[in-house]
Tab-separated table of C-alpha atoms in Angstrom:
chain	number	residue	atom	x	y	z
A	1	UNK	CA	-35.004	17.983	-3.632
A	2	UNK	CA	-31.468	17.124	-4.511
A	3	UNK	CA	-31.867	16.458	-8.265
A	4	UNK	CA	-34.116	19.837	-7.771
A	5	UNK	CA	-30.385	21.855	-6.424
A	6	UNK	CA	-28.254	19.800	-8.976
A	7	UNK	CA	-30.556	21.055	-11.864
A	8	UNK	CA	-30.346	24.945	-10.694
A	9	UNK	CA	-26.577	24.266	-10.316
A	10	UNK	CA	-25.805	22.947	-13.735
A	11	UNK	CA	-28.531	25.838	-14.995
A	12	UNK	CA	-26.308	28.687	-13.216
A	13	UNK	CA	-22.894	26.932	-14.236
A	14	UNK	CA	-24.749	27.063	-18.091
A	15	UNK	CA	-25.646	30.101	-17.442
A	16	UNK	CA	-22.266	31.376	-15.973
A	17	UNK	CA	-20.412	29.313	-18.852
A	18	UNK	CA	-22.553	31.293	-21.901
A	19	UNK	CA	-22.211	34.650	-20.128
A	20	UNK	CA	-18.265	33.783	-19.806
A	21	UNK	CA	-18.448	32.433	-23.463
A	22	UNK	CA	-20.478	35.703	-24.546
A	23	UNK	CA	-17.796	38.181	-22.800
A	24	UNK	CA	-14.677	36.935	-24.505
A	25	UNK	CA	-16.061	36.588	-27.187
A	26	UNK	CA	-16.932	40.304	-27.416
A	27	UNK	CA	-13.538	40.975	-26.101
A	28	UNK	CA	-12.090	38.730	-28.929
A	29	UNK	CA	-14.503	41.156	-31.275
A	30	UNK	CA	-13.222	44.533	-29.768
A	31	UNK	CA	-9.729	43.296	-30.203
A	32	UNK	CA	-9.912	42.211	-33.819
A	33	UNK	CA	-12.010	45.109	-34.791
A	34	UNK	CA	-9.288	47.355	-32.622
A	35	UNK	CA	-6.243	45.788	-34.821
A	36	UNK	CA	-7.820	45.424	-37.906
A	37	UNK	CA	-8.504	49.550	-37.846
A	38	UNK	CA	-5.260	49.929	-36.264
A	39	UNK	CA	-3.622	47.936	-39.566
A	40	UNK	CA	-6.107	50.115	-41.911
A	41	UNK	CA	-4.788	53.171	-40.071
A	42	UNK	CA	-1.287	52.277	-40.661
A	43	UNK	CA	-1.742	51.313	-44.327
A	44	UNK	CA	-3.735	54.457	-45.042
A	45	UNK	CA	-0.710	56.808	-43.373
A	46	UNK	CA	1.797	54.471	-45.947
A	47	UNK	CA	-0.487	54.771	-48.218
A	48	UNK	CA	-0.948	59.156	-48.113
A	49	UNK	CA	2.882	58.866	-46.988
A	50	UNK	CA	3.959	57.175	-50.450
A	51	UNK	CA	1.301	59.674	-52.507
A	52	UNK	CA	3.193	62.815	-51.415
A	53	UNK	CA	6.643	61.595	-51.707
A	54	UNK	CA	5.463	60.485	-55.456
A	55	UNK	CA	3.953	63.966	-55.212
A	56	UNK	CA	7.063	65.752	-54.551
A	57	UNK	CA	9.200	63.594	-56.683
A	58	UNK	CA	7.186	64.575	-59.533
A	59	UNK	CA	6.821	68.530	-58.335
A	60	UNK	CA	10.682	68.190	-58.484
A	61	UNK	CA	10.801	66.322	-61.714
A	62	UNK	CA	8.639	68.906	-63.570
A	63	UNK	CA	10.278	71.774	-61.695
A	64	UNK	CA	13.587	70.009	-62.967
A	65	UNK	CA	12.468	69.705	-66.683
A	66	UNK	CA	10.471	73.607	-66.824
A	67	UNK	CA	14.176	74.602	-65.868
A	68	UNK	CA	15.878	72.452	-68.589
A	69	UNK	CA	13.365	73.394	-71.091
A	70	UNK	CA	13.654	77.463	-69.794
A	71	UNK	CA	17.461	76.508	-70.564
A	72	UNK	CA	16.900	75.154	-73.543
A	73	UNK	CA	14.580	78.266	-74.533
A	74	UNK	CA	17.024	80.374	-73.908
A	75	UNK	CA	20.009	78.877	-75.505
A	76	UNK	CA	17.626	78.599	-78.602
A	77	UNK	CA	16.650	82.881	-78.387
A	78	UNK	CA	19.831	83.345	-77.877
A	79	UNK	CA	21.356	81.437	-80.648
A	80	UNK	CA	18.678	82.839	-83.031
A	81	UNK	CA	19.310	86.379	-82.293
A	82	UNK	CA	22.945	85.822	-82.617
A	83	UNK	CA	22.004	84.322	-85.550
A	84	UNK	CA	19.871	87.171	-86.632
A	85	UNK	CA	22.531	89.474	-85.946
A	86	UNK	CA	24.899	87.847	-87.935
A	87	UNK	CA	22.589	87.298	-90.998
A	88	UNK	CA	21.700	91.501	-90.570
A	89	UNK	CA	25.766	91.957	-90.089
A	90	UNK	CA	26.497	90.285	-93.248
A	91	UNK	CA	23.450	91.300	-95.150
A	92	UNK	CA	24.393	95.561	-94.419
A	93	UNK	CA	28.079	94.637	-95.445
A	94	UNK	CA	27.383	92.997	-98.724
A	95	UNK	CA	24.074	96.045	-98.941
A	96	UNK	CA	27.226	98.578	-98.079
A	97	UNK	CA	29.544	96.906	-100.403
A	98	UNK	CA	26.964	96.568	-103.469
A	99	UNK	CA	26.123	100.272	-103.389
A	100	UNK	CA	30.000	101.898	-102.398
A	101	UNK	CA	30.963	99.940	-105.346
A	102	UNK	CA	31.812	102.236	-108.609
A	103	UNK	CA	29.669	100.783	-111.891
């Protein structure tokens, strides 16, 4: 009878210990799974956090060099037509001066 209660004791302790053992280690689980997503999360926010500042640095940059080359467009029209102008200017004066002069 006594070896009978000791037996059912040590079972239930067994059986308490592995339900115990069972528990924390789903706890232990839940946490690591918990952090682990947690650390993705926080990586994945760097991570879409870096792409748009790399994003906007190069919106900027292009922005930056469509205005430079714009400038340098410009400048470049503007120095041929002056160009132009003068090449016409001179052109009609020699044109004028070829045809006022007496043969």
């Amino acid at each position: 009878m006594q070896t009978r209660v000791v037996v059912i004791i040590i079972i239930m302790i067994f059986v308490v210990v592995v339900i115990v053992v069972i528990i924390i280690t789903i706890v232990v689980v839940v946490v690591v799974v918990v952090v682990i997503s947690i650390i993705i999360l926080i990586v994945l926010s760097v991570v879409v956090v870096v792409s748009i500042i790399i994003v906007v640095v190069f919106i900027l940059i292009s922005m930056v060099m469509m205005t430079t080359i714009s400038n340098i467009v410009v400048v470049v029209v503007v120095v041929v037509v002056i160009w132009v102008r003068h090449v016409c200017h001179t052109l009609s004066k020699l044109e004028s001066s070829m045809f006022s002069r007496p043969k």
